[in-house]
Short mmCIF file of C-alpha atoms in Angstrom, two decimals:
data_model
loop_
_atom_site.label_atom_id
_atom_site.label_comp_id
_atom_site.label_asym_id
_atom_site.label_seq_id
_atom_site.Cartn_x
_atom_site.Cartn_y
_atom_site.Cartn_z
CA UNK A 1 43.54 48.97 24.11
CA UNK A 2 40.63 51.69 24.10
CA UNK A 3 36.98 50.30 25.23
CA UNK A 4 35.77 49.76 22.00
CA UNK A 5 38.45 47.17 20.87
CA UNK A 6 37.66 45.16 24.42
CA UNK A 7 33.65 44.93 23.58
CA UNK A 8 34.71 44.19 20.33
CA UNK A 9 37.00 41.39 21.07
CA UNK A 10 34.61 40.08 24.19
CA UNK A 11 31.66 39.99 21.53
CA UNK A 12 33.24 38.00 19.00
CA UNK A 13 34.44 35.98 21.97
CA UNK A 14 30.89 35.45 22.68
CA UNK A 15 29.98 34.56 19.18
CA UNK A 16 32.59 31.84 18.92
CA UNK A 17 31.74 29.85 22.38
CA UNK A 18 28.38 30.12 20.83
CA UNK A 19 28.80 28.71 17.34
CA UNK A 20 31.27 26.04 19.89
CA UNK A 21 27.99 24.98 21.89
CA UNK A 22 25.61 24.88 18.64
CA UNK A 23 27.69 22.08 17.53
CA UNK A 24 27.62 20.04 20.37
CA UNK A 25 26.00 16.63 19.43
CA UNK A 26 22.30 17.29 21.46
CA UNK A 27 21.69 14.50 23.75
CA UNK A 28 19.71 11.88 22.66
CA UNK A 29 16.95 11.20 24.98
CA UNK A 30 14.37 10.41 23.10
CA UNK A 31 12.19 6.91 23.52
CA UNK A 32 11.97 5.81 20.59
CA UNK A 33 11.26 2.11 21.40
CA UNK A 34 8.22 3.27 23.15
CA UNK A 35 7.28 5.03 19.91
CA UNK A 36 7.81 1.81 17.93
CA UNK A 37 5.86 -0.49 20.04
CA UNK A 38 2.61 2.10 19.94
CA UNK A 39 3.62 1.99 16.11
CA UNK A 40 3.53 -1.83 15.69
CA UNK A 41 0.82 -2.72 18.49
CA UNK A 42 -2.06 -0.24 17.37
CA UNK A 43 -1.74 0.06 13.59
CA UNK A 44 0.21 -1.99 12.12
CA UNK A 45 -0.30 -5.34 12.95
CA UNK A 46 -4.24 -4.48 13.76
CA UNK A 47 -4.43 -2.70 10.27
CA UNK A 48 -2.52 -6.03 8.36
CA UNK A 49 -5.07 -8.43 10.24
CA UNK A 50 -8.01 -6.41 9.44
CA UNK A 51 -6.99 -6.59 5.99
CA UNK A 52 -6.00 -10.01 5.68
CA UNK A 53 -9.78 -11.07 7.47
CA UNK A 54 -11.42 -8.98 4.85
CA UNK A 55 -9.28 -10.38 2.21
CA UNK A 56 -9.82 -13.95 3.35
CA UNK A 57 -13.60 -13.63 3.63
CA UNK A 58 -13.81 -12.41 0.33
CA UNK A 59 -11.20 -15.18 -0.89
CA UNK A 60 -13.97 -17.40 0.74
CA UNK A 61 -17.27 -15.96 -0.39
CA UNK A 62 -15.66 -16.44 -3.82
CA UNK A 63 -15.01 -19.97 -3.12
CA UNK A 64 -18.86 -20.62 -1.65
CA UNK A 65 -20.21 -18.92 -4.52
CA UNK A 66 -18.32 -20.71 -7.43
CA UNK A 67 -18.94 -23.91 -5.92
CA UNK A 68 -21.87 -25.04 -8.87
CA UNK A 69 -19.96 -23.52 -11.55
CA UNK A 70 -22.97 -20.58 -11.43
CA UNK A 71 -22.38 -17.17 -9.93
CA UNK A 72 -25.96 -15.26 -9.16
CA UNK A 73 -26.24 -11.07 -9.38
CA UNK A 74 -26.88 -11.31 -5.64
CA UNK A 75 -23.57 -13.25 -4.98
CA UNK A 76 -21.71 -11.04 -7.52
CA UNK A 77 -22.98 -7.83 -5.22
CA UNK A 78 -21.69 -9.55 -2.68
CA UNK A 79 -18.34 -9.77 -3.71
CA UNK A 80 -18.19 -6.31 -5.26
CA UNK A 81 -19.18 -4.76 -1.55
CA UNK A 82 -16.60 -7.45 0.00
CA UNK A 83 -13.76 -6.22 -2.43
CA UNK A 84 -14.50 -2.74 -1.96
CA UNK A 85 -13.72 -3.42 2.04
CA UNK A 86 -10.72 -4.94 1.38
CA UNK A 87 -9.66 -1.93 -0.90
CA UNK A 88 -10.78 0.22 1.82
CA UNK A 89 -8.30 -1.73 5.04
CA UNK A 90 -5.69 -1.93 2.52
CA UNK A 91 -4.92 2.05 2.36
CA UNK A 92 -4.46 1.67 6.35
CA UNK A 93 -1.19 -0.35 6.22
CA UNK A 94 0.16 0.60 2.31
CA UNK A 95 2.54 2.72 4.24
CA UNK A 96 4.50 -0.21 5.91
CA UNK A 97 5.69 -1.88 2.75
CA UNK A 98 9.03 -3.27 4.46
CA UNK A 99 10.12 -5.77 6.69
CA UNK A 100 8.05 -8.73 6.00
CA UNK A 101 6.96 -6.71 2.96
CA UNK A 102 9.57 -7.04 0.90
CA UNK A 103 9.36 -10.87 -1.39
CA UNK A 104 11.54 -12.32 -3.86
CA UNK A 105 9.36 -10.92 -6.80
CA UNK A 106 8.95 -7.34 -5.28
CA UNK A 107 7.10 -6.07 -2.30
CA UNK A 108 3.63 -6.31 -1.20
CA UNK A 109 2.62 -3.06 -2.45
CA UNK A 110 4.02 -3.87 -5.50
CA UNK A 111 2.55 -7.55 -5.98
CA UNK A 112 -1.16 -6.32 -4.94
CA UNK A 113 -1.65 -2.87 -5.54
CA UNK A 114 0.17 -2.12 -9.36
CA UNK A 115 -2.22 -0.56 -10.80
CA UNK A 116 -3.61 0.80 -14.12
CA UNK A 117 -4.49 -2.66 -14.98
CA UNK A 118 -3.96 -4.17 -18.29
CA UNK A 119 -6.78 -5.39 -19.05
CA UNK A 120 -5.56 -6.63 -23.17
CA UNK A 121 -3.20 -9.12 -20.45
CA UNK A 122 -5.81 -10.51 -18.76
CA UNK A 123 -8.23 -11.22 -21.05
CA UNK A 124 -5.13 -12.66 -22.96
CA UNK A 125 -4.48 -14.90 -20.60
CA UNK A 126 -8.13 -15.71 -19.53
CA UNK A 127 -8.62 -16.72 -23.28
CA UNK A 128 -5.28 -18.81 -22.98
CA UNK A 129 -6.34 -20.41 -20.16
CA UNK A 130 -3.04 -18.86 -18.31
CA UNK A 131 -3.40 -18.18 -14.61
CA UNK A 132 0.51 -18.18 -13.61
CA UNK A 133 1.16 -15.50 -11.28
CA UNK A 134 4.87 -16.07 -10.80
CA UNK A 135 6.19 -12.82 -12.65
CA UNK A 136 7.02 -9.63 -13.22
CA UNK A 137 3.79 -8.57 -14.72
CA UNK A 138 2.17 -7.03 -11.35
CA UNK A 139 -0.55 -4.80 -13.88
CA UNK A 140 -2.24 -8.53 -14.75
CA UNK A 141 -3.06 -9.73 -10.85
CA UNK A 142 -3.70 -7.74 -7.85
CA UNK A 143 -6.24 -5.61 -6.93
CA UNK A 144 -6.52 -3.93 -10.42
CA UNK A 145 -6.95 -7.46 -12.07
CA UNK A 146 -9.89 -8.05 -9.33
CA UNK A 147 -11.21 -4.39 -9.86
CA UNK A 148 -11.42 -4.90 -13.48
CA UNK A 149 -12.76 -8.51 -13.35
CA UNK A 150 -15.48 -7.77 -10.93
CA UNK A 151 -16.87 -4.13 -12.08
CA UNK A 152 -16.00 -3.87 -15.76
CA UNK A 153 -19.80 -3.98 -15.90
CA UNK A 154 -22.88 -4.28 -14.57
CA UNK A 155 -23.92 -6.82 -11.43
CA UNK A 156 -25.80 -8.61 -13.84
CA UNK A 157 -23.15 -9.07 -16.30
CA UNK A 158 -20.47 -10.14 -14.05
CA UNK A 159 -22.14 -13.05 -13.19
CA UNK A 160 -23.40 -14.17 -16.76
CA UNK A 161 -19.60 -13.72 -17.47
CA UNK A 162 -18.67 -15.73 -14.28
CA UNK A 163 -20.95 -18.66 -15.01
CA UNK A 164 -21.25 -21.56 -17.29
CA UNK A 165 -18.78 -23.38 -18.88
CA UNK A 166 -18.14 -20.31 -20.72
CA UNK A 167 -17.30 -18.47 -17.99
CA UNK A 168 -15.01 -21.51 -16.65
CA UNK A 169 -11.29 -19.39 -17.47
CA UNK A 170 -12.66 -16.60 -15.94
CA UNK A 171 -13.39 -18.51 -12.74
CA UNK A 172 -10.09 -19.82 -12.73
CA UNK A 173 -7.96 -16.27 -13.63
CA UNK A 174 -10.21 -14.96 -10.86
CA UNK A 175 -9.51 -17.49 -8.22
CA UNK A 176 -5.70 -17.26 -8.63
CA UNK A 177 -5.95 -13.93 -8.78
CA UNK A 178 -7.51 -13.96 -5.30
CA UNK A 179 -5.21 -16.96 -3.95
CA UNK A 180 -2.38 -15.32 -5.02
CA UNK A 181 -3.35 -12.02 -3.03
CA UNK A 182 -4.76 -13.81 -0.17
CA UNK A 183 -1.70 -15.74 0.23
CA UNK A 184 1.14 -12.91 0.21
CA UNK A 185 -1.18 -10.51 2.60
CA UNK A 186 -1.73 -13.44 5.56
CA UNK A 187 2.05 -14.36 5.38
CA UNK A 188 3.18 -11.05 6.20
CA UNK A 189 0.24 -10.05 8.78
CA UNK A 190 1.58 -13.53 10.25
CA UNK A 191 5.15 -12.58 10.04
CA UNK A 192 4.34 -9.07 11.86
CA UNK A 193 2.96 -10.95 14.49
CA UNK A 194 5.13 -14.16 14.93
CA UNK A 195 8.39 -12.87 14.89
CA UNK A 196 8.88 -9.15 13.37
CA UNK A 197 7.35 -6.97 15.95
CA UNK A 198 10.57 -7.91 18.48
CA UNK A 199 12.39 -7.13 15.46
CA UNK A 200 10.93 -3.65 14.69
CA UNK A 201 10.88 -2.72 18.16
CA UNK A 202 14.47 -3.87 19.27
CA UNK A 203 15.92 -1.77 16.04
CA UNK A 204 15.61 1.42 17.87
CA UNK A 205 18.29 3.41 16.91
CA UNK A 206 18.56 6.13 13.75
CA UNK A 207 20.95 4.13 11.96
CA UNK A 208 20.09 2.89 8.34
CA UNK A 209 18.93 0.15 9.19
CA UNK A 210 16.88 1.02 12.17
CA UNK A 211 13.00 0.59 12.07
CA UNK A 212 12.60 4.65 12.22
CA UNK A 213 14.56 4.99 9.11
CA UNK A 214 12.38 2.37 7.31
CA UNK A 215 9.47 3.36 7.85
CA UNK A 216 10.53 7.11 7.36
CA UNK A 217 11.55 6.02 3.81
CA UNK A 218 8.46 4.02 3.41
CA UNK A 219 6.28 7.14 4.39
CA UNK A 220 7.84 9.13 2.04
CA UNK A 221 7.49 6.97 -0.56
CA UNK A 222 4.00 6.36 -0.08
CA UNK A 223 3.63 9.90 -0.41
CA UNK A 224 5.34 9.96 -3.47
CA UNK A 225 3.13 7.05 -4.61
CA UNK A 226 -0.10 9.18 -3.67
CA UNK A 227 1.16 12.49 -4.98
CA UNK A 228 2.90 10.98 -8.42
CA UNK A 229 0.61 8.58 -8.96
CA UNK A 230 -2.81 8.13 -7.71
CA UNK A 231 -3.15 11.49 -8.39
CA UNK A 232 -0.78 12.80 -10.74
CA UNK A 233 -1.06 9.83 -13.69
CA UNK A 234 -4.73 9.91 -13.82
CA UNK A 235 -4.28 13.77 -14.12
CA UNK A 236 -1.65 13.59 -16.64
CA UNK A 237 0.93 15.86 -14.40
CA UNK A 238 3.45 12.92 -15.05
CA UNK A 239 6.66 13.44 -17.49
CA UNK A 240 5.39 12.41 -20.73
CA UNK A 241 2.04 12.73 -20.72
CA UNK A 242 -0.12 15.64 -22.73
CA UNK A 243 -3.66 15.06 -21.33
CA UNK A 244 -5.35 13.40 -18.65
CA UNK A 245 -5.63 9.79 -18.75
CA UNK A 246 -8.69 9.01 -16.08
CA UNK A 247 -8.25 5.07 -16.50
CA UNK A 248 -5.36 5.56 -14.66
CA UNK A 249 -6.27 5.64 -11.64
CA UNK A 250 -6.54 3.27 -8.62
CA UNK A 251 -9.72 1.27 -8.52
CA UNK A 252 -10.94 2.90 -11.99
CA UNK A 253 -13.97 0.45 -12.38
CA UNK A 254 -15.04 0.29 -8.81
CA UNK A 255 -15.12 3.84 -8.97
CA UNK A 256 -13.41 4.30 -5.22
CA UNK A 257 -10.68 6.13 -6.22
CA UNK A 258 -11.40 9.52 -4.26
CA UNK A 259 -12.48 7.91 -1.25
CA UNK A 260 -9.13 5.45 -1.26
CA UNK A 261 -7.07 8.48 -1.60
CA UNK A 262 -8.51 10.20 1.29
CA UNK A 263 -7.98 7.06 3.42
CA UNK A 264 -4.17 6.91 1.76
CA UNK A 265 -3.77 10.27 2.85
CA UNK A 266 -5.29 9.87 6.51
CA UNK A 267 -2.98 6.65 7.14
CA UNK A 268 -0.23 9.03 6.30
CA UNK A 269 -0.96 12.04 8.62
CA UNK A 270 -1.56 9.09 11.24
CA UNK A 271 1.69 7.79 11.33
CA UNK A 272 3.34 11.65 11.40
CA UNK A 273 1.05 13.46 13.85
CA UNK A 274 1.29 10.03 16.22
#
């Protein structure tokens, strides 16, 4: 054997303890329970509370003001601004739609944040007297039902079409509307904090079922969600469509959408960069 067949034979030697080592399973040192804890203990559960207390005063400002049947301009700014904050905590925790997320008639995300609303449904069922909110029909309640019922017009408006005995269904649609919303937002935030954070944390591993892998799915989802829809409907990018369709965006008659998906986006890149 000449010296050329030896290097030969030592480098592909070489090459295959080499491909052996690459193999290897790495070690898996990583603290990943550490991870979850910072996770649950400094945005999740502090972004569902903030939400739910912002939710809940407005569910209560809506109460105090309906109270004689009347709702002043000054009242109806008030809820406007209210709603808008509660639009505004909600993009902070849209990313964490599992766990205690996930109901019987969809998840949370689903139930209060469907949007384009359909506005020909609610007014169907505000003329009908109808405020169930047991079904499938998300586009009728939520956030886009309260968007549309408190900014389709002017201040002014809102509260001539709030008040009276006129305005008596809409009172109603809009209360359920809001005690429907108020209700499945506090029992999760309650859940996270009662009993699910030892869950999340304890589920440390990278199995399917592990807390990283749900929430990696849910991030990627909610990017989805941002990318396919709160920007791609309203721009008409979506299979299907052959123009831009602005109404279809989130919070159309509030007129937040931009800002909301700049805070979308930021709740994102918080929960990847750490």
């Amino acid at each position: 054997m000449n010296m050329r067949q030896t290097i030969w034979i030592l480098l592909i030697a070489i090459i295959i303890s080499s491909c052996g080592s690459d193999n290897a399973p790495l070690p898996d040192s990583y603290d990943r329970s550490t991870m979850l804890t910072q996770l649950a203990d400094r945005l999740i559960i502090p972004g569902y509370d903030s939400t739910r207390t912002a939710l809940s005063d407005l569910y209560a400002a809506w109460e105090q003001a309906e109270q004689d049947g009347d709702i002043s301009e000054s009242e109806a700014e008030a809820l406007r601004s209210q709603f808008q904050s509660v639009l505004r905590h909600w993009q902070g925790v849209v990313c964490f739609n599992f766990g205690p997320a996930e109901g019987n008639l969809g998840t949370l995300a689903q139930e209060l944040a469907t949007f384009p609303c359909d506005t020909a449904l609610v007014e169907r069922r505000i003329a009908e007297g109808d405020t169930t909110t047991s079904n499938f029909r998300r586009d009728g309640r939520g956030f886009a039902a309260l968007d549309y019922l408190l900014f389709d017009r002017d201040a002014g408006q809102i509260a001539v079409a709030l008040s009276g005995v006129g305005g008596g269904n809409r009172r109603e649609y809009l209360r359920a509307a809001l005690r429907r919303a108020s209700n499945d937002l506090s029992a999760v935030a309650a859940e996270w904090t009662s009993s699910y954070r030892a869950v999340f944390v304890s589920r440390n591993g990278t199995d399917a079922g592990s807390s990283v892998s749900l929430l990696l799915n849910e991030l990627n989802k909610s990017f989805e969600l941002l990318k396919n829809y709160k920007l791609g409907l309203p721009l008409g990018l979506r299979a299907g469509q052959t123009s831009t369709e602005p109404t279809k965006i989130e919070a159309y008659y509030s007129g937040l959408a931009y800002e909301l998906v700049g805070l979308h986006f930021r709740s994102i890149k918080e929960i990847w960069s750490g």
